[in-house]
Amino acid sequence: MRYSWLLVALLVTQGNSWPQEGRGAIVEAKRLGLAQQVGDWLLVRYVSGENAHFLYTQDKRAFSLFVTELKEKAELKERPGWKATALSRGRLGYLHQDSRTPERNALIWRQGKQRWMILGRLSAPELIRIAAKL
Amino acid sequence: MKDDSLSTVLREAPIPEPIGGYEAARERVLGKVRHAPRRKVKTRLPWLVRPLGATALVAGVVLVCVLAWPEPRASADTLPDDSQMEQFYDHHEANRAAYFETAP
Protein backbone atom coordinates (compact mmCIF):
# COMPACT_ATOMS: atom_id res chain seq x y z
CA MET A 1 0.00 0.00 0.00
CA ARG A 2 2.92 2.30 0.69
CA TYR A 3 4.22 1.70 -2.82
CA SER A 4 0.88 2.70 -4.31
CA TRP A 5 0.99 6.11 -2.62
CA LEU A 6 4.53 6.53 -3.97
CA LEU A 7 3.31 5.70 -7.46
CA VAL A 8 0.44 8.16 -7.17
CA ALA A 9 2.76 10.90 -5.90
CA LEU A 10 5.17 10.31 -8.79
CA LEU A 11 2.37 10.49 -11.36
CA VAL A 12 0.99 13.68 -9.88
CA THR A 13 4.34 15.46 -9.83
CA GLN A 14 5.11 14.41 -13.39
CA GLY A 15 1.85 15.85 -14.66
CA ASN A 16 2.29 19.17 -12.92
CA SER A 17 2.85 21.97 -15.42
CA TRP A 18 0.70 24.87 -14.27
CA PRO A 19 1.37 28.24 -15.94
CA GLN A 20 2.62 30.75 -13.43
CA GLU A 21 1.93 34.37 -12.84
CA GLY A 22 4.39 37.12 -13.53
CA ARG A 23 7.04 37.81 -16.09
CA GLY A 24 8.13 34.20 -16.46
CA ALA A 25 4.89 33.22 -18.11
CA ILE A 26 5.05 35.55 -21.09
CA VAL A 27 5.95 32.51 -23.18
CA GLU A 28 2.55 31.11 -22.29
CA ALA A 29 0.92 34.23 -23.65
CA LYS A 30 2.99 34.02 -26.81
CA ARG A 31 1.87 30.45 -27.24
CA LEU A 32 -1.73 31.64 -27.08
CA GLY A 33 -1.02 34.00 -29.94
CA LEU A 34 -1.17 37.31 -28.06
CA ALA A 35 1.04 40.11 -29.27
CA GLN A 36 3.76 41.12 -26.87
CA GLN A 37 3.60 44.70 -28.02
CA VAL A 38 0.47 46.60 -28.91
CA GLY A 39 1.42 50.06 -30.12
CA ASP A 40 3.55 51.42 -27.27
CA TRP A 41 2.16 48.98 -24.73
CA LEU A 42 4.24 46.02 -23.59
CA LEU A 43 2.88 42.77 -22.23
CA VAL A 44 4.32 42.31 -18.75
CA ARG A 45 2.11 39.90 -16.86
CA TYR A 46 -0.06 36.90 -17.54
CA VAL A 47 -2.45 35.24 -15.11
CA SER A 48 -4.15 32.12 -16.35
CA GLY A 49 -7.64 31.13 -15.42
CA GLU A 50 -11.17 31.15 -16.74
CA ASN A 51 -10.58 34.77 -17.77
CA ALA A 52 -7.01 34.84 -18.95
CA HIS A 53 -5.51 38.11 -17.82
CA PHE A 54 -2.79 39.97 -19.72
CA LEU A 55 -1.34 43.17 -18.28
CA TYR A 56 0.11 45.71 -20.70
CA THR A 57 2.03 48.73 -19.45
CA GLN A 58 3.50 51.88 -20.90
CA ASP A 59 5.59 53.92 -18.46
CA LYS A 60 3.34 54.20 -15.42
CA ARG A 61 0.02 53.47 -17.10
CA ALA A 62 -1.42 50.02 -17.56
CA PHE A 63 -4.40 48.27 -19.07
CA SER A 64 -5.58 44.70 -18.73
CA LEU A 65 -6.86 42.37 -21.37
CA PHE A 66 -9.20 39.60 -20.27
CA VAL A 67 -9.83 36.73 -22.65
CA THR A 68 -12.79 34.47 -21.96
CA GLU A 69 -13.71 31.43 -24.01
CA LEU A 70 -17.32 31.45 -25.16
CA LYS A 71 -19.30 28.26 -25.32
CA GLU A 72 -20.55 28.82 -28.86
CA LYS A 73 -19.97 31.51 -31.39
CA ALA A 74 -22.80 33.50 -29.80
CA GLU A 75 -23.37 37.22 -30.03
CA LEU A 76 -22.93 39.31 -26.92
CA LYS A 77 -26.24 40.22 -25.42
CA GLU A 78 -26.94 43.80 -24.49
CA ARG A 79 -27.08 44.72 -20.83
CA PRO A 80 -27.90 47.91 -18.94
CA GLY A 81 -24.77 49.87 -18.11
CA TRP A 82 -23.10 48.98 -21.39
CA LYS A 83 -23.04 51.26 -24.38
CA ALA A 84 -22.74 49.81 -27.84
CA THR A 85 -20.04 51.26 -30.03
CA ALA A 86 -18.53 50.48 -33.39
CA LEU A 87 -14.94 49.28 -33.58
CA SER A 88 -12.60 49.05 -36.54
CA ARG A 89 -12.98 46.17 -38.99
CA GLY A 90 -16.72 46.21 -38.55
CA ARG A 91 -16.77 44.83 -35.03
CA LEU A 92 -19.32 45.69 -32.38
CA GLY A 93 -18.04 46.62 -28.94
CA TYR A 94 -19.58 47.60 -25.64
CA LEU A 95 -18.25 50.34 -23.38
CA HIS A 96 -18.55 50.32 -19.61
CA GLN A 97 -17.63 52.85 -16.96
CA ASP A 98 -16.83 51.89 -13.38
CA SER A 99 -19.40 53.44 -11.08
CA ARG A 100 -16.95 53.59 -8.17
CA THR A 101 -14.09 55.15 -10.13
CA PRO A 102 -15.40 56.99 -13.19
CA GLU A 103 -11.92 57.30 -14.69
CA ARG A 104 -11.86 53.55 -15.22
CA ASN A 105 -13.43 52.28 -18.41
CA ALA A 106 -13.81 48.92 -20.07
CA LEU A 107 -14.42 47.80 -23.63
CA ILE A 108 -15.71 44.37 -24.63
CA TRP A 109 -15.96 42.76 -28.04
CA ARG A 110 -16.23 39.31 -29.50
CA GLN A 111 -13.17 37.93 -31.27
CA GLY A 112 -13.94 34.63 -32.94
CA LYS A 113 -14.85 32.21 -30.17
CA GLN A 114 -13.54 34.47 -27.45
CA ARG A 115 -14.73 37.51 -25.57
CA TRP A 116 -12.01 40.12 -25.21
CA MET A 117 -12.19 42.90 -22.65
CA ILE A 118 -9.72 45.69 -22.08
CA LEU A 119 -10.01 47.88 -19.05
CA GLY A 120 -7.96 50.42 -17.20
CA ARG A 121 -7.67 54.07 -16.23
CA LEU A 122 -8.05 55.11 -19.84
CA SER A 123 -10.70 57.08 -21.58
CA ALA A 124 -13.14 55.42 -23.93
CA PRO A 125 -11.57 56.77 -27.16
CA GLU A 126 -8.19 55.50 -26.02
CA LEU A 127 -9.65 52.07 -25.44
CA ILE A 128 -11.18 52.10 -28.90
CA ARG A 129 -7.81 53.04 -30.36
CA ILE A 130 -6.13 50.15 -28.52
CA ALA A 131 -8.85 47.77 -29.70
CA ALA A 132 -8.13 48.82 -33.28
CA LYS A 133 -4.54 47.63 -32.82
CA LEU A 134 -5.46 44.31 -31.18
CA MET B 1 -45.41 -59.98 12.48
CA LYS B 2 -43.62 -59.04 15.65
CA ASP B 3 -43.72 -55.26 15.16
CA ASP B 4 -45.58 -53.63 12.31
CA SER B 5 -44.70 -50.00 13.20
CA LEU B 6 -43.18 -47.84 10.48
CA SER B 7 -39.93 -47.10 12.31
CA THR B 8 -39.30 -50.78 13.02
CA VAL B 9 -39.99 -51.73 9.41
CA LEU B 10 -37.60 -49.05 8.14
CA ARG B 11 -34.90 -49.92 10.62
CA GLU B 12 -34.78 -53.63 9.90
CA ALA B 13 -34.42 -53.10 6.13
CA PRO B 14 -31.20 -54.67 4.78
CA ILE B 15 -28.26 -52.42 3.81
CA PRO B 16 -27.39 -53.00 0.14
CA GLU B 17 -23.89 -54.10 -0.62
CA PRO B 18 -21.72 -51.49 -2.46
CA ILE B 19 -21.29 -51.44 -6.20
CA GLY B 20 -18.73 -53.99 -7.40
CA GLY B 21 -18.43 -55.70 -4.04
CA TYR B 22 -16.67 -54.90 -0.75
CA GLU B 23 -13.11 -55.19 -2.12
CA ALA B 24 -13.69 -52.92 -5.07
CA ALA B 25 -15.40 -50.38 -2.85
CA ARG B 26 -12.53 -50.40 -0.37
CA GLU B 27 -10.01 -49.72 -3.18
CA ARG B 28 -12.18 -46.94 -4.55
CA VAL B 29 -12.53 -45.13 -1.24
CA LEU B 30 -8.91 -45.46 -0.21
CA GLY B 31 -7.76 -44.19 -3.59
CA LYS B 32 -9.58 -40.90 -3.05
CA VAL B 33 -7.88 -40.01 0.23
CA ARG B 34 -6.69 -36.44 0.08
CA HIS B 35 -3.05 -35.71 0.83
CA ALA B 36 -1.72 -32.42 2.20
CA PRO B 37 0.16 -30.45 -0.47
CA ARG B 38 3.80 -29.94 0.34
CA ARG B 39 4.20 -26.55 -1.24
CA LYS B 40 1.76 -23.71 -1.87
CA VAL B 41 1.42 -22.93 -5.55
CA LYS B 42 2.09 -19.24 -6.20
CA THR B 43 0.04 -17.86 -9.07
CA ARG B 44 0.27 -14.10 -8.50
CA LEU B 45 2.90 -11.77 -7.06
CA PRO B 46 1.14 -10.19 -4.08
CA TRP B 47 3.89 -7.61 -3.49
CA LEU B 48 3.19 -6.25 -7.00
CA VAL B 49 -0.51 -6.86 -7.40
CA ARG B 50 -1.57 -5.14 -4.19
CA PRO B 51 0.16 -1.76 -4.78
CA LEU B 52 -0.81 -1.66 -8.43
CA GLY B 53 -4.37 -2.59 -7.67
CA ALA B 54 -4.59 0.00 -4.93
CA THR B 55 -3.15 2.65 -7.23
CA ALA B 56 -5.60 1.74 -9.95
CA LEU B 57 -8.46 1.94 -7.47
CA VAL B 58 -7.37 5.34 -6.19
CA ALA B 59 -6.83 6.57 -9.74
CA GLY B 60 -10.26 5.38 -10.74
CA VAL B 61 -11.91 7.11 -7.81
CA VAL B 62 -10.00 10.32 -8.53
CA LEU B 63 -10.93 10.13 -12.21
CA VAL B 64 -14.61 9.72 -11.38
CA CYS B 65 -14.47 12.68 -9.00
CA VAL B 66 -12.71 14.85 -11.59
CA LEU B 67 -15.17 13.95 -14.33
CA ALA B 68 -18.16 14.53 -12.10
CA TRP B 69 -16.89 17.92 -10.97
CA PRO B 70 -19.45 20.47 -12.13
CA GLU B 71 -18.21 23.20 -14.43
CA PRO B 72 -18.76 26.77 -13.30
CA ARG B 73 -21.67 28.44 -15.07
CA ALA B 74 -19.70 31.22 -16.69
CA SER B 75 -21.95 33.86 -18.13
CA ALA B 76 -19.47 34.35 -20.90
CA ASP B 77 -22.12 34.65 -23.56
CA THR B 78 -23.49 37.83 -21.98
CA LEU B 79 -21.73 40.93 -20.84
CA PRO B 80 -20.58 40.73 -17.22
CA ASP B 81 -22.82 42.40 -14.67
CA ASP B 82 -21.72 45.08 -12.25
CA SER B 83 -20.42 42.81 -9.52
CA GLN B 84 -18.35 40.84 -12.03
CA MET B 85 -17.07 44.09 -13.52
CA GLU B 86 -16.03 45.23 -10.07
CA GLN B 87 -14.10 41.98 -9.68
CA PHE B 88 -12.40 42.60 -13.01
CA TYR B 89 -11.47 46.14 -12.06
CA ASP B 90 -10.10 45.00 -8.70
CA HIS B 91 -8.16 42.19 -10.36
CA HIS B 92 -6.63 44.69 -12.75
CA GLU B 93 -5.78 47.07 -9.95
CA ALA B 94 -4.22 44.33 -7.82
CA ASN B 95 -2.05 43.02 -10.65
CA ARG B 96 -1.05 46.52 -11.70
CA ALA B 97 -0.02 47.40 -8.15
CA ALA B 98 1.82 44.10 -7.81
CA TYR B 99 3.71 44.69 -11.03
CA PHE B 100 4.68 48.28 -10.31
CA GLU B 101 5.73 47.40 -6.79
CA THR B 102 8.09 44.66 -7.90
CA ALA B 103 9.31 46.25 -11.13
CA PRO B 104 12.51 48.31 -10.79
Tab-separated table of C-alpha atoms in Angstrom:
chain	number	residue	atom	x	y	z
A	1	MET	CA	0.000	0.000	0.000
A	2	ARG	CA	2.921	2.296	0.693
A	3	TYR	CA	4.217	1.701	-2.821
A	4	SER	CA	0.880	2.699	-4.309
A	5	TRP	CA	0.994	6.109	-2.623
A	6	LEU	CA	4.527	6.533	-3.970
A	7	LEU	CA	3.307	5.700	-7.458
A	8	VAL	CA	0.439	8.157	-7.168
A	9	ALA	CA	2.759	10.896	-5.900
A	10	LEU	CA	5.168	10.311	-8.792
A	11	LEU	CA	2.373	10.486	-11.363
A	12	VAL	CA	0.995	13.684	-9.876
A	13	THR	CA	4.339	15.464	-9.829
A	14	GLN	CA	5.105	14.411	-13.393
A	15	GLY	CA	1.854	15.848	-14.658
A	16	ASN	CA	2.291	19.174	-12.920
A	17	SER	CA	2.852	21.970	-15.424
A	18	TRP	CA	0.703	24.873	-14.273
A	19	PRO	CA	1.374	28.236	-15.938
A	20	GLN	CA	2.616	30.746	-13.426
A	21	GLU	CA	1.928	34.374	-12.838
A	22	GLY	CA	4.387	37.123	-13.529
A	23	ARG	CA	7.037	37.811	-16.088
A	24	GLY	CA	8.128	34.199	-16.460
A	25	ALA	CA	4.887	33.220	-18.111
A	26	ILE	CA	5.055	35.546	-21.094
A	27	VAL	CA	5.947	32.513	-23.183
A	28	GLU	CA	2.550	31.111	-22.290
A	29	ALA	CA	0.925	34.233	-23.649
A	30	LYS	CA	2.994	34.017	-26.813
A	31	ARG	CA	1.874	30.448	-27.237
A	32	LEU	CA	-1.727	31.638	-27.084
A	33	GLY	CA	-1.018	34.001	-29.941
A	34	LEU	CA	-1.168	37.306	-28.056
A	35	ALA	CA	1.041	40.113	-29.268
A	36	GLN	CA	3.759	41.120	-26.865
A	37	GLN	CA	3.601	44.699	-28.021
A	38	VAL	CA	0.466	46.600	-28.910
A	39	GLY	CA	1.417	50.061	-30.117
A	40	ASP	CA	3.553	51.425	-27.275
A	41	TRP	CA	2.164	48.977	-24.729
A	42	LEU	CA	4.243	46.023	-23.589
A	43	LEU	CA	2.881	42.772	-22.230
A	44	VAL	CA	4.321	42.307	-18.753
A	45	ARG	CA	2.114	39.902	-16.857
A	46	TYR	CA	-0.061	36.898	-17.542
A	47	VAL	CA	-2.449	35.242	-15.113
A	48	SER	CA	-4.146	32.117	-16.351
A	49	GLY	CA	-7.638	31.128	-15.421
A	50	GLU	CA	-11.167	31.154	-16.744
A	51	ASN	CA	-10.584	34.774	-17.769
A	52	ALA	CA	-7.007	34.843	-18.952
A	53	HIS	CA	-5.512	38.105	-17.816
A	54	PHE	CA	-2.787	39.975	-19.723
A	55	LEU	CA	-1.337	43.167	-18.283
A	56	TYR	CA	0.105	45.707	-20.699
A	57	THR	CA	2.030	48.730	-19.446
A	58	GLN	CA	3.500	51.876	-20.896
A	59	ASP	CA	5.591	53.924	-18.460
A	60	LYS	CA	3.345	54.196	-15.419
A	61	ARG	CA	0.024	53.467	-17.099
A	62	ALA	CA	-1.415	50.015	-17.559
A	63	PHE	CA	-4.399	48.273	-19.066
A	64	SER	CA	-5.582	44.700	-18.732
A	65	LEU	CA	-6.862	42.366	-21.370
A	66	PHE	CA	-9.197	39.600	-20.271
A	67	VAL	CA	-9.829	36.732	-22.653
A	68	THR	CA	-12.788	34.467	-21.963
A	69	GLU	CA	-13.714	31.427	-24.010
A	70	LEU	CA	-17.319	31.455	-25.160
A	71	LYS	CA	-19.296	28.258	-25.323
A	72	GLU	CA	-20.547	28.820	-28.859
A	73	LYS	CA	-19.975	31.509	-31.388
A	74	ALA	CA	-22.797	33.505	-29.795
A	75	GLU	CA	-23.366	37.217	-30.034
A	76	LEU	CA	-22.927	39.314	-26.919
A	77	LYS	CA	-26.242	40.218	-25.424
A	78	GLU	CA	-26.940	43.804	-24.495
A	79	ARG	CA	-27.082	44.722	-20.832
A	80	PRO	CA	-27.905	47.915	-18.942
A	81	GLY	CA	-24.766	49.874	-18.114
A	82	TRP	CA	-23.099	48.976	-21.391
A	83	LYS	CA	-23.045	51.265	-24.379
A	84	ALA	CA	-22.736	49.808	-27.841
A	85	THR	CA	-20.036	51.265	-30.027
A	86	ALA	CA	-18.528	50.476	-33.386
A	87	LEU	CA	-14.937	49.281	-33.578
A	88	SER	CA	-12.596	49.053	-36.538
A	89	ARG	CA	-12.982	46.173	-38.993
A	90	GLY	CA	-16.723	46.213	-38.546
A	91	ARG	CA	-16.773	44.830	-35.028
A	92	LEU	CA	-19.321	45.690	-32.384
A	93	GLY	CA	-18.040	46.621	-28.944
A	94	TYR	CA	-19.581	47.602	-25.638
A	95	LEU	CA	-18.254	50.342	-23.383
A	96	HIS	CA	-18.549	50.320	-19.612
A	97	GLN	CA	-17.633	52.847	-16.961
A	98	ASP	CA	-16.830	51.893	-13.383
A	99	SER	CA	-19.395	53.440	-11.083
A	100	ARG	CA	-16.950	53.590	-8.167
A	101	THR	CA	-14.094	55.152	-10.132
A	102	PRO	CA	-15.397	56.994	-13.187
A	103	GLU	CA	-11.921	57.302	-14.690
A	104	ARG	CA	-11.856	53.545	-15.225
A	105	ASN	CA	-13.434	52.282	-18.412
A	106	ALA	CA	-13.808	48.919	-20.069
A	107	LEU	CA	-14.417	47.804	-23.631
A	108	ILE	CA	-15.705	44.370	-24.626
A	109	TRP	CA	-15.962	42.765	-28.037
A	110	ARG	CA	-16.233	39.306	-29.500
A	111	GLN	CA	-13.172	37.929	-31.270
A	112	GLY	CA	-13.940	34.630	-32.944
A	113	LYS	CA	-14.854	32.210	-30.172
A	114	GLN	CA	-13.538	34.475	-27.447
A	115	ARG	CA	-14.726	37.512	-25.569
A	116	TRP	CA	-12.010	40.122	-25.214
A	117	MET	CA	-12.188	42.899	-22.652
A	118	ILE	CA	-9.716	45.695	-22.084
A	119	LEU	CA	-10.013	47.878	-19.049
A	120	GLY	CA	-7.956	50.425	-17.205
A	121	ARG	CA	-7.669	54.066	-16.232
A	122	LEU	CA	-8.048	55.110	-19.840
A	123	SER	CA	-10.696	57.081	-21.581
A	124	ALA	CA	-13.135	55.423	-23.933
A	125	PRO	CA	-11.573	56.770	-27.157
A	126	GLU	CA	-8.190	55.496	-26.017
A	127	LEU	CA	-9.649	52.066	-25.438
A	128	ILE	CA	-11.179	52.096	-28.903
A	129	ARG	CA	-7.814	53.040	-30.362
A	130	ILE	CA	-6.130	50.148	-28.524
A	131	ALA	CA	-8.852	47.772	-29.701
A	132	ALA	CA	-8.131	48.823	-33.278
A	133	LYS	CA	-4.543	47.632	-32.823
A	134	LEU	CA	-5.458	44.312	-31.184
B	1	MET	CA	-45.411	-59.984	12.484
B	2	LYS	CA	-43.621	-59.037	15.649
B	3	ASP	CA	-43.725	-55.265	15.163
B	4	ASP	CA	-45.585	-53.627	12.313
B	5	SER	CA	-44.698	-49.996	13.195
B	6	LEU	CA	-43.179	-47.836	10.481
B	7	SER	CA	-39.929	-47.100	12.306
B	8	THR	CA	-39.302	-50.779	13.015
B	9	VAL	CA	-39.988	-51.730	9.410
B	10	LEU	CA	-37.595	-49.053	8.136
B	11	ARG	CA	-34.899	-49.924	10.616
B	12	GLU	CA	-34.780	-53.632	9.903
B	13	ALA	CA	-34.422	-53.096	6.128
B	14	PRO	CA	-31.202	-54.667	4.779
B	15	ILE	CA	-28.262	-52.421	3.807
B	16	PRO	CA	-27.393	-52.998	0.140
B	17	GLU	CA	-23.891	-54.099	-0.619
B	18	PRO	CA	-21.716	-51.487	-2.456
B	19	ILE	CA	-21.294	-51.441	-6.204
B	20	GLY	CA	-18.729	-53.987	-7.399
B	21	GLY	CA	-18.434	-55.695	-4.040
B	22	TYR	CA	-16.675	-54.901	-0.753
B	23	GLU	CA	-13.113	-55.189	-2.118
B	24	ALA	CA	-13.688	-52.924	-5.073
B	25	ALA	CA	-15.402	-50.385	-2.849
B	26	ARG	CA	-12.528	-50.396	-0.368
B	27	GLU	CA	-10.010	-49.716	-3.177
B	28	ARG	CA	-12.179	-46.940	-4.550
B	29	VAL	CA	-12.531	-45.131	-1.242
B	30	LEU	CA	-8.915	-45.456	-0.209
B	31	GLY	CA	-7.756	-44.194	-3.591
B	32	LYS	CA	-9.579	-40.904	-3.047
B	33	VAL	CA	-7.883	-40.006	0.232
B	34	ARG	CA	-6.686	-36.441	0.080
B	35	HIS	CA	-3.051	-35.712	0.835
B	36	ALA	CA	-1.723	-32.416	2.202
B	37	PRO	CA	0.160	-30.455	-0.468
B	38	ARG	CA	3.797	-29.938	0.336
B	39	ARG	CA	4.195	-26.547	-1.240
B	40	LYS	CA	1.756	-23.705	-1.867
B	41	VAL	CA	1.419	-22.933	-5.547
B	42	LYS	CA	2.087	-19.243	-6.200
B	43	THR	CA	0.041	-17.862	-9.068
B	44	ARG	CA	0.273	-14.100	-8.501
B	45	LEU	CA	2.899	-11.769	-7.064
B	46	PRO	CA	1.145	-10.194	-4.084
B	47	TRP	CA	3.894	-7.609	-3.491
B	48	LEU	CA	3.193	-6.251	-6.998
B	49	VAL	CA	-0.507	-6.860	-7.395
B	50	ARG	CA	-1.571	-5.143	-4.185
B	51	PRO	CA	0.159	-1.761	-4.778
B	52	LEU	CA	-0.813	-1.657	-8.432
B	53	GLY	CA	-4.373	-2.589	-7.670
B	54	ALA	CA	-4.594	-0.001	-4.930
B	55	THR	CA	-3.151	2.645	-7.235
B	56	ALA	CA	-5.601	1.737	-9.945
B	57	LEU	CA	-8.457	1.944	-7.474
B	58	VAL	CA	-7.365	5.336	-6.192
B	59	ALA	CA	-6.831	6.574	-9.742
B	60	GLY	CA	-10.265	5.379	-10.737
B	61	VAL	CA	-11.909	7.114	-7.812
B	62	VAL	CA	-9.997	10.322	-8.532
B	63	LEU	CA	-10.928	10.130	-12.210
B	64	VAL	CA	-14.608	9.722	-11.376
B	65	CYS	CA	-14.472	12.679	-8.997
B	66	VAL	CA	-12.706	14.845	-11.587
B	67	LEU	CA	-15.167	13.951	-14.328
B	68	ALA	CA	-18.157	14.525	-12.104
B	69	TRP	CA	-16.892	17.924	-10.968
B	70	PRO	CA	-19.451	20.471	-12.134
B	71	GLU	CA	-18.209	23.200	-14.426
B	72	PRO	CA	-18.761	26.771	-13.298
B	73	ARG	CA	-21.666	28.438	-15.070
B	74	ALA	CA	-19.698	31.216	-16.687
B	75	SER	CA	-21.950	33.855	-18.130
B	76	ALA	CA	-19.472	34.354	-20.901
B	77	ASP	CA	-22.115	34.651	-23.563
B	78	THR	CA	-23.486	37.830	-21.983
B	79	LEU	CA	-21.730	40.926	-20.837
B	80	PRO	CA	-20.581	40.732	-17.217
B	81	ASP	CA	-22.824	42.399	-14.669
B	82	ASP	CA	-21.721	45.079	-12.251
B	83	SER	CA	-20.422	42.809	-9.519
B	84	GLN	CA	-18.348	40.838	-12.025
B	85	MET	CA	-17.068	44.086	-13.524
B	86	GLU	CA	-16.034	45.227	-10.071
B	87	GLN	CA	-14.103	41.982	-9.678
B	88	PHE	CA	-12.401	42.596	-13.010
B	89	TYR	CA	-11.465	46.143	-12.057
B	90	ASP	CA	-10.099	44.999	-8.703
B	91	HIS	CA	-8.158	42.191	-10.355
B	92	HIS	CA	-6.626	44.693	-12.753
B	93	GLU	CA	-5.782	47.073	-9.954
B	94	ALA	CA	-4.225	44.332	-7.824
B	95	ASN	CA	-2.047	43.015	-10.650
B	96	ARG	CA	-1.047	46.520	-11.699
B	97	ALA	CA	-0.024	47.400	-8.153
B	98	ALA	CA	1.824	44.098	-7.806
B	99	TYR	CA	3.714	44.689	-11.027
B	100	PHE	CA	4.677	48.279	-10.307
B	101	GLU	CA	5.727	47.395	-6.795
B	102	THR	CA	8.087	44.660	-7.902
B	103	ALA	CA	9.309	46.247	-11.127
B	104	PRO	CA	12.514	48.310	-10.792
